[in-house]
Amino acid sequence: MSMHDQKTVAIVGGSGYAGGEFLRLALNHPHLNVTQVTSERNAGTPVSMVHPNLRGRTNLKFRKAADLDEADIIVLALPHGSAAKKIAEYEARGKIIVDLSADFRLKDPEVYRTTYGEDHPTPEKLGEWVYGNPELHREDLRGATRIACAGCFATSVILALYPLLKLGVLLPKDIIATGLVGSSAAGASASDASHHPERAGSLRVYKPVGHRHTAEAQQELPGHFPLHLTAISTPRVRGILTTAQAWIPDGYSDRDVWSAYREVYGAEPFIRIVKVAKGIHRYPDPMLLDGTNYCDIGFEMDQDTGRVVLMSAIDNLVKGTAGHAIQSLNIALDWPETTGLEFAGLHPA
Amino acid sequence: MSMHDQKTVAIVGGSGYAGGEFLRLALNHPHLNVTQVTSERNAGTPVSMVHPNLRGRTNLKFRKAADLDEADIIVLALPHGSAAKKIAEYEARGKIIVDLSADFRLKDPEVYRTTYGEDHPTPEKLGEWVYGNPELHREDLRGATRIACAGCFATSVILALYPLLKLGVLLPKDIIATGLVGSSAAGASASDASHHPERAGSLRVYKPVGHRHTAEAQQELPGHFPLHLTAISTPRVRGILTTAQAWIPDGYSDRDVWSAYREVYGAEPFIRIVKVAKGIHRYPDPMLLDGTNYCDIGFEMDQDTGRVVLMSAIDNLVKGTAGHAIQSLNIALDWPETTGLEFAGLHPA
Amino acid sequence: MSMHDQKTVAIVGGSGYAGGEFLRLALNHPHLNVTQVTSERNAGTPVSMVHPNLRGRTNLKFRKAADLDEADIIVLALPHGSAAKKIAEYEARGKIIVDLSADFRLKDPEVYRTTYGEDHPTPEKLGEWVYGNPELHREDLRGATRIACAGCFATSVILALYPLLKLGVLLPKDIIATGLVGSSAAGASASDASHHPERAGSLRVYKPVGHRHTAEAQQELPGHFPLHLTAISTPRVRGILTTAQAWIPDGYSDRDVWSAYREVYGAEPFIRIVKVAKGIHRYPDPMLLDGTNYCDIGFEMDQDTGRVVLMSAIDNLVKGTAGHAIQSLNIALDWPETTGLEFAGLHPA
Amino acid sequence: MSMHDQKTVAIVGGSGYAGGEFLRLALNHPHLNVTQVTSERNAGTPVSMVHPNLRGRTNLKFRKAADLDEADIIVLALPHGSAAKKIAEYEARGKIIVDLSADFRLKDPEVYRTTYGEDHPTPEKLGEWVYGNPELHREDLRGATRIACAGCFATSVILALYPLLKLGVLLPKDIIATGLVGSSAAGASASDASHHPERAGSLRVYKPVGHRHTAEAQQELPGHFPLHLTAISTPRVRGILTTAQAWIPDGYSDRDVWSAYREVYGAEPFIRIVKVAKGIHRYPDPMLLDGTNYCDIGFEMDQDTGRVVLMSAIDNLVKGTAGHAIQSLNIALDWPETTGLEFAGLHPA
């Protein structure tokens, strides 16, 4: 490939898991050329010291954010609140900005304030950003230069519910979504909660009510209905398994659920409907998705009560973060949508 | 202790996990003297070959069920359907019968038929059995000679909900209970589903709808409301964490939930209300309960919506099976209720 | 790519983990076109029912071995002893045969007899096969049509020791190699030993002495010295971490070990020397290698005693089996050696 | 039991895992009455906030070490180096001192200096302490008032080797001991190395050479022979599995190994020889020992080479730390040796 087919990329905040995962995917992407990765704490260190899977794959060293040069694409992998406060600086250095944090996901500054407990620093810019969910916003993403990547739990909830709500297959009744989340979702910094002896055997309800991704999911999902989220940490490192408990109108059956998913997702390259009559892999399972950009979706219906259990599984760091971002960039830049995201996942794993 | 303080015990079907766990607890119980353990497949073999934790603790060998002698207490740890079919044989050999299976839990033969897909072989006997849940049936258990031990997932659901339903703190609205279950709940026999490479990293929805314990829970819980169960297997070996999503009437608050739990469970020796404002052990976690007879219960409320997330954690083989049985026996035989169940659990674990 | 750049591939015995992994890698390989996969038990079933990571990646169905058609390359992923017994049938159907089992690894029929407890069925053919270890036999592999892929534990032992033995950096003294092995190494069939509740928390010495890979390693390693293997199963699904305890002659230091590894492996595309002064990823760790074809090698020396601890880590199903095979095929067919083996591995994982 | 049968206990440094485990065992010990637990960081907090398994078991609160009152027994559970520096203060407050750290284990101040890199602060006191290993020092422990509890990895090495070295069943040749260690051995403080995403799937060689417990083991084991230790962390939380590779003289067989173990350990209450011809629990496995005071010992011999693989398994926090301490106290105070240590361990676990 000639150099002019490539875009230069700078990753700001590249020592965390989101930035590291973007880097891993970008190094394998024929159109992306990562030229800079910043980390205040690790400036001067080879990135492979922090991301040891990249040994032999890159000679890049971390630099300080203050030394950020221009790049075609700037990827912000910073803690919540950091990207928005300095967004002008990043805009001055790159044409396309991809933010992996929550800073630009919400359209309504008032919802932002309620959700994050402070005023948005640049509310006037919120309208410039496209919510980085290719399944819902593919057309908006074409040519986009501001991409606010969807949250990981939100993505698993949205993708499970969207077709059914769009096509009216669910009652406007309380939906309960329970997310079983791996430890990498809490980030790369050690804490009491992440201490292996306290975490390895734990099933820990860490957000029974009040999860911030509720706002994202409500913004993106069609219709008016109450949505309730509960998040539980599991012994896995990666992955989210979400079950969403919802209700089918009288006269509807599981065939309508099938139809809705097929109609909306039939051409999606990264969504697979997983619902098998027998065997041990009958429904979505994050075990199969580590490192992949798939969202597997399944369901089961209780004909007696109209309850339907929707299930979705993703790798929180790929389809939930960095893979989503790459997929969105592929669309924005008119590259084949699966470029750099071909990994099939391992079995057994 | 003199011998006349002890009851002899025969465990029928002692090579599985439920029977093995009852044996472990009984060997440490000052009033129980296990004299027989049966296993068709392992007859003639020392029990410590199958339950290697009991090496040096017992010299018992398995015998065939056909060689069962009399005992004061007969504990049936058999697959579903086996106990009821031969119950007369067991009744001929022991005064007290404890059944760890589902055979005698349901009072209504019609519900049994709907739930288990066949007619109950001895419906006339169902009324003789006490449902072995000490928190709900302590008075009935005193002097009882037929104890049908509660199911493990059912126990976690019942104990989380009972006080609130009894005291009217919940709306009569759909309750969704999601159980995260360890692999030991599926028993001691190897299968494709239990093959370590397929199971170790899995989060597998194995019963999204139609869980059989729904019938037990509905029988035992007061009031009329729709109850929905979903069961998911996790990488743990033991333990169940259940979250029950329910709804508080207008004007009620989390203080009413507290009060209800305190009023009903305040004197319970094996129930702990776990709801801590800070730290990493804020809610019930099965990690802390392996080997113990505790049921830890917690909750969190969403004041905006009236949603309350109830949580319960147990060891499925102890409070969910064998410990429950011992506790019930302690009550039936008028021994101190915690006898033989003193183990506090490990931390870290 | 035009079709004439591709070779057709038939995988015989494709329902196990080795065959499944070869299939996964081959589906992503631009020069390989898998046209047949056999499985007696699953004939007629889509391969993605057994290898659910391949959902949406292939429409292949299993067929019976009796229906095997011709292919350019036949990959045998059969239990030990099966390939050799019917080798003439496979030779009649394909020009290039790759055997993933142990049948054609040993050159000496007498060693085979001692190791596997029976006479080799076709000893006259043993000389036709190249031992499928690219690092040791790259030249022999060019144009090879019979490739006997190295065993997984043997590979980890051989790659750790080879440069030092070749260059005389080790004393001809007892070498103890201890392999920590994931559960996938025991194959895809459920057994008592693989039952999750028995395996998840286990550290089980399953082959303290008498490991069959000793013969392979001794055949391939230069010089005469006693080699002793111990294999222990761990809670991981994939991966082998081997520590080899060996002895440096007087006057040698860790610089000589460095030099030997660099001299022999300096140009190897899949070997990385991992020895870092600080941080938590100082030595090889199979955690980082799931799905990759790397063998990471490290060491540490005890200057006082001359003891050197050599360490190697691989994914047993990739560098230990299917990746090794692909790498060998790439050499045999003069394709770039890393083709189809580009996956970098995940972090965290 | 009357109060005068009890000794009061103060645990200094009770917020770590060693102190917490001692507390758990002591609360269940009929002759021990824990009256004080110190923690500088948690002073004023209930101990059950830090050790949540003890909820409902104790109302003790942490106090500062400066507020330490007198007690019959003072248990020091402090970081290395802390106990020795202030030993006079503790001696002023209690008649019996039990130190769980390494401070008083080594008899020779010069070995201490070489091992720990600094001069011992009170070398004149080293002779007053008994090494807290009941199997080797039972007689010395009777009436002892200074007990230096053995290190966890050292214990697993010593107990595997002691009978064979004592009775001359091993050659005076290099012995390689490889310890597979759970994450709790690194203590209760979070670190990069203990961060769950980095540790959960890891097999990490953390001390290939130069392990400090080498000095302890060499001090305690009879005879002169080179001993080499390698320590590897595993995904378990508790437990150590040690394999010791050693050599039998010509003319000896595995019967001599059996005899030696039986002769020396035949009457030991907490040592079990585990060597079973068939089944999946043939050798020691820490899986079975969580929470117990057992050391399981097994072996296998390679008749061709004279190599013998000795294996030992313990719970590092019980037989490796707090249980050892209780057992030593039971001997010192002439209580039945198994008092408070009756827990059999779980299966499955």
PDB file of C-alpha atoms in Angstrom, chain B residues 105-249:
ATOM      1  CA  ARG B 105     -41.202 -29.860  47.900  1.00  0.00           C
ATOM      2  CA  LEU B 106     -44.393 -28.984  46.067  1.00  0.00           C
ATOM      3  CA  LYS B 107     -47.682 -29.363  47.897  1.00  0.00           C
ATOM      4  CA  ASP B 108     -49.919 -29.458  44.852  1.00  0.00           C
ATOM      5  CA  PRO B 109     -49.661 -32.556  42.624  1.00  0.00           C
ATOM      6  CA  GLU B 110     -50.972 -30.531  39.719  1.00  0.00           C
ATOM      7  CA  VAL B 111     -48.208 -27.969  40.067  1.00  0.00           C
ATOM      8  CA  TYR B 112     -45.771 -30.871  40.308  1.00  0.00           C
ATOM      9  CA  ARG B 113     -47.092 -32.295  37.072  1.00  0.00           C
ATOM     10  CA  THR B 114     -46.837 -28.987  35.252  1.00  0.00           C
ATOM     11  CA  THR B 115     -43.377 -28.327  36.588  1.00  0.00           C
ATOM     12  CA  TYR B 116     -41.767 -31.738  36.206  1.00  0.00           C
ATOM     13  CA  GLY B 117     -43.745 -33.046  33.266  1.00  0.00           C
ATOM     14  CA  GLU B 118     -45.053 -36.227  34.926  1.00  0.00           C
ATOM     15  CA  ASP B 119     -47.495 -37.278  37.586  1.00  0.00           C
ATOM     16  CA  HIS B 120     -46.169 -37.471  41.115  1.00  0.00           C
ATOM     17  CA  PRO B 121     -45.796 -41.169  42.062  1.00  0.00           C
ATOM     18  CA  THR B 122     -47.120 -40.697  45.611  1.00  0.00           C
ATOM     19  CA  PRO B 123     -49.270 -37.567  45.676  1.00  0.00           C
ATOM     20  CA  GLU B 124     -51.029 -38.743  48.832  1.00  0.00           C
ATOM     21  CA  LYS B 125     -47.805 -38.328  50.779  1.00  0.00           C
ATOM     22  CA  LEU B 126     -47.055 -34.738  49.784  1.00  0.00           C
ATOM     23  CA  GLY B 127     -48.917 -33.374  52.776  1.00  0.00           C
ATOM     24  CA  GLU B 128     -46.636 -35.220  55.206  1.00  0.00           C
ATOM     25  CA  TRP B 129     -43.576 -33.230  54.255  1.00  0.00           C
ATOM     26  CA  VAL B 130     -42.342 -29.960  55.684  1.00  0.00           C
ATOM     27  CA  TYR B 131     -40.582 -27.619  53.250  1.00  0.00           C
ATOM     28  CA  GLY B 132     -37.089 -27.459  54.696  1.00  0.00           C
ATOM     29  CA  ASN B 133     -36.632 -23.740  54.963  1.00  0.00           C
ATOM     30  CA  PRO B 134     -36.033 -22.871  58.631  1.00  0.00           C
ATOM     31  CA  GLU B 135     -36.661 -19.153  58.212  1.00  0.00           C
ATOM     32  CA  LEU B 136     -40.201 -19.741  56.936  1.00  0.00           C
ATOM     33  CA  HIS B 137     -41.120 -23.002  58.635  1.00  0.00           C
ATOM     34  CA  ARG B 138     -39.280 -23.174  61.925  1.00  0.00           C
ATOM     35  CA  GLU B 139     -42.356 -24.108  63.913  1.00  0.00           C
ATOM     36  CA  ASP B 140     -43.425 -26.780  61.444  1.00  0.00           C
ATOM     37  CA  LEU B 141     -39.949 -28.260  61.552  1.00  0.00           C
ATOM     38  CA  ARG B 142     -39.989 -28.921  65.300  1.00  0.00           C
ATOM     39  CA  GLY B 143     -40.423 -32.654  65.620  1.00  0.00           C
ATOM     40  CA  ALA B 144     -40.821 -33.101  61.878  1.00  0.00           C
ATOM     41  CA  THR B 145     -40.015 -36.528  60.435  1.00  0.00           C
ATOM     42  CA  ARG B 146     -40.307 -35.710  56.736  1.00  0.00           C
ATOM     43  CA  ILE B 147     -38.186 -32.803  55.528  1.00  0.00           C
ATOM     44  CA  ALA B 148     -38.083 -31.777  51.861  1.00  0.00           C
ATOM     45  CA  CYS B 149     -35.092 -29.512  51.558  1.00  0.00           C
ATOM     46  CA  ALA B 150     -35.571 -26.334  49.581  1.00  0.00           C
ATOM     47  CA  GLY B 151     -33.916 -25.907  46.182  1.00  0.00           C
ATOM     48  CA  CYS B 152     -30.813 -23.776  46.027  1.00  0.00           C
ATOM     49  CA  PHE B 153     -31.903 -21.066  43.588  1.00  0.00           C
ATOM     50  CA  ALA B 154     -35.370 -21.078  45.169  1.00  0.00           C
ATOM     51  CA  THR B 155     -33.791 -20.481  48.573  1.00  0.00           C
ATOM     52  CA  SER B 156     -31.873 -17.463  47.361  1.00  0.00           C
ATOM     53  CA  VAL B 157     -35.006 -16.017  45.786  1.00  0.00           C
ATOM     54  CA  ILE B 158     -37.311 -16.788  48.701  1.00  0.00           C
ATOM     55  CA  LEU B 159     -35.024 -15.394  51.366  1.00  0.00           C
ATOM     56  CA  ALA B 160     -34.501 -12.157  49.466  1.00  0.00           C
ATOM     57  CA  LEU B 161     -38.201 -11.550  48.949  1.00  0.00           C
ATOM     58  CA  TYR B 162     -40.053 -13.094  51.874  1.00  0.00           C
ATOM     59  CA  PRO B 163     -39.946 -10.289  54.467  1.00  0.00           C
ATOM     60  CA  LEU B 164     -40.885  -7.611  51.960  1.00  0.00           C
ATOM     61  CA  LEU B 165     -43.807  -9.555  50.563  1.00  0.00           C
ATOM     62  CA  LYS B 166     -44.973 -10.622  54.002  1.00  0.00           C
ATOM     63  CA  LEU B 167     -45.020  -7.064  55.269  1.00  0.00           C
ATOM     64  CA  GLY B 168     -46.376  -5.503  52.092  1.00  0.00           C
ATOM     65  CA  VAL B 169     -43.331  -3.488  51.180  1.00  0.00           C
ATOM     66  CA  LEU B 170     -43.448  -4.552  47.514  1.00  0.00           C
ATOM     67  CA  LEU B 171     -45.924  -3.781  44.788  1.00  0.00           C
ATOM     68  CA  PRO B 172     -47.729  -6.783  43.289  1.00  0.00           C
ATOM     69  CA  LYS B 173     -45.812  -6.211  40.054  1.00  0.00           C
ATOM     70  CA  ASP B 174     -43.458  -8.347  37.964  1.00  0.00           C
ATOM     71  CA  ILE B 175     -40.397  -9.387  39.937  1.00  0.00           C
ATOM     72  CA  ILE B 176     -37.352 -10.425  37.921  1.00  0.00           C
ATOM     73  CA  ALA B 177     -34.851 -12.637  39.731  1.00  0.00           C
ATOM     74  CA  THR B 178     -31.541 -13.294  38.032  1.00  0.00           C
ATOM     75  CA  GLY B 179     -29.367 -16.023  39.548  1.00  0.00           C
ATOM     76  CA  LEU B 180     -25.639 -16.271  38.898  1.00  0.00           C
ATOM     77  CA  VAL B 181     -24.795 -19.856  39.662  1.00  0.00           C
ATOM     78  CA  GLY B 182     -21.596 -21.847  40.153  1.00  0.00           C
ATOM     79  CA  SER B 183     -20.798 -25.015  38.275  1.00  0.00           C
ATOM     80  CA  SER B 184     -21.313 -27.368  41.219  1.00  0.00           C
ATOM     81  CA  ALA B 185     -25.065 -26.763  40.943  1.00  0.00           C
ATOM     82  CA  ALA B 186     -25.100 -29.007  37.874  1.00  0.00           C
ATOM     83  CA  GLY B 187     -23.784 -31.945  39.857  1.00  0.00           C
ATOM     84  CA  ALA B 188     -20.799 -34.242  39.933  1.00  0.00           C
ATOM     85  CA  SER B 189     -21.134 -35.865  36.521  1.00  0.00           C
ATOM     86  CA  ALA B 190     -18.916 -34.670  33.707  1.00  0.00           C
ATOM     87  CA  SER B 191     -20.674 -33.392  30.590  1.00  0.00           C
ATOM     88  CA  ASP B 192     -19.944 -31.287  27.532  1.00  0.00           C
ATOM     89  CA  ALA B 193     -21.339 -28.313  29.395  1.00  0.00           C
ATOM     90  CA  SER B 194     -19.025 -28.878  32.364  1.00  0.00           C
ATOM     91  CA  HIS B 195     -15.872 -29.495  30.301  1.00  0.00           C
ATOM     92  CA  HIS B 196     -13.344 -27.075  31.750  1.00  0.00           C
ATOM     93  CA  PRO B 197     -12.191 -25.466  28.481  1.00  0.00           C
ATOM     94  CA  GLU B 198     -15.831 -24.712  27.626  1.00  0.00           C
ATOM     95  CA  ARG B 199     -16.800 -23.565  31.080  1.00  0.00           C
ATOM     96  CA  ALA B 200     -13.891 -21.781  32.689  1.00  0.00           C
ATOM     97  CA  GLY B 201     -14.352 -18.505  30.836  1.00  0.00           C
ATOM     98  CA  SER B 202     -18.035 -18.808  30.146  1.00  0.00           C
ATOM     99  CA  LEU B 203     -20.974 -16.663  31.166  1.00  0.00           C
ATOM    100  CA  ARG B 204     -23.729 -18.915  29.954  1.00  0.00           C
ATOM    101  CA  VAL B 205     -27.444 -18.226  30.171  1.00  0.00           C
ATOM    102  CA  TYR B 206     -28.670 -21.748  30.778  1.00  0.00           C
ATOM    103  CA  LYS B 207     -32.239 -21.112  31.834  1.00  0.00           C
ATOM    104  CA  PRO B 208     -33.536 -17.749  30.622  1.00  0.00           C
ATOM    105  CA  VAL B 209     -37.176 -18.735  31.177  1.00  0.00           C
ATOM    106  CA  GLY B 210     -39.025 -21.708  32.608  1.00  0.00           C
ATOM    107  CA  HIS B 211     -36.820 -22.448  35.611  1.00  0.00           C
ATOM    108  CA  ARG B 212     -38.444 -25.160  37.721  1.00  0.00           C
ATOM    109  CA  HIS B 213     -37.709 -23.429  41.004  1.00  0.00           C
ATOM    110  CA  THR B 214     -40.266 -20.812  40.050  1.00  0.00           C
ATOM    111  CA  ALA B 215     -42.981 -23.146  41.330  1.00  0.00           C
ATOM    112  CA  GLU B 216     -41.284 -23.611  44.702  1.00  0.00           C
ATOM    113  CA  ALA B 217     -40.736 -19.927  45.142  1.00  0.00           C
ATOM    114  CA  GLN B 218     -44.309 -19.093  44.244  1.00  0.00           C
ATOM    115  CA  GLN B 219     -45.618 -21.711  46.663  1.00  0.00           C
ATOM    116  CA  GLU B 220     -43.599 -20.329  49.538  1.00  0.00           C
ATOM    117  CA  LEU B 221     -43.849 -16.593  48.993  1.00  0.00           C
ATOM    118  CA  PRO B 222     -46.906 -14.728  50.286  1.00  0.00           C
ATOM    119  CA  GLY B 223     -49.211 -12.801  48.020  1.00  0.00           C
ATOM    120  CA  HIS B 224     -50.021 -12.866  44.352  1.00  0.00           C
ATOM    121  CA  PHE B 225     -47.501 -11.381  41.986  1.00  0.00           C
ATOM    122  CA  PRO B 226     -45.723 -12.513  38.820  1.00  0.00           C
ATOM    123  CA  LEU B 227     -42.267 -13.978  39.500  1.00  0.00           C
ATOM    124  CA  HIS B 228     -39.753 -14.491  36.669  1.00  0.00           C
ATOM    125  CA  LEU B 229     -36.471 -16.360  36.980  1.00  0.00           C
ATOM    126  CA  THR B 230     -33.369 -16.342  34.800  1.00  0.00           C
ATOM    127  CA  ALA B 231     -30.345 -18.505  35.606  1.00  0.00           C
ATOM    128  CA  ILE B 232     -26.824 -17.853  34.325  1.00  0.00           C
ATOM    129  CA  SER B 233     -23.776 -19.993  34.973  1.00  0.00           C
ATOM    130  CA  THR B 234     -20.555 -18.283  36.034  1.00  0.00           C
ATOM    131  CA  PRO B 235     -16.927 -19.353  36.399  1.00  0.00           C
ATOM    132  CA  ARG B 236     -17.324 -19.953  40.138  1.00  0.00           C
ATOM    133  CA  VAL B 237     -17.607 -23.534  41.439  1.00  0.00           C
ATOM    134  CA  ARG B 238     -19.911 -22.798  44.379  1.00  0.00           C
ATOM    135  CA  GLY B 239     -22.320 -20.049  45.108  1.00  0.00           C
ATOM    136  CA  ILE B 240     -25.384 -18.241  43.919  1.00  0.00           C
ATOM    137  CA  LEU B 241     -25.777 -14.496  43.697  1.00  0.00           C
ATOM    138  CA  THR B 242     -29.358 -13.510  43.062  1.00  0.00           C
ATOM    139  CA  THR B 243     -30.562 -10.036  42.205  1.00  0.00           C
ATOM    140  CA  ALA B 244     -34.306  -9.573  42.429  1.00  0.00           C
ATOM    141  CA  GLN B 245     -35.689  -6.483  40.755  1.00  0.00           C
ATOM    142  CA  ALA B 246     -38.849  -5.354  42.492  1.00  0.00           C
ATOM    143  CA  TRP B 247     -40.938  -2.259  43.129  1.00  0.00           C
ATOM    144  CA  ILE B 248     -41.730  -0.248  46.236  1.00  0.00           C
ATOM    145  CA  PRO B 249     -45.085   1.502  46.683  1.00  0.00           C
TER     146      PRO B 249
END
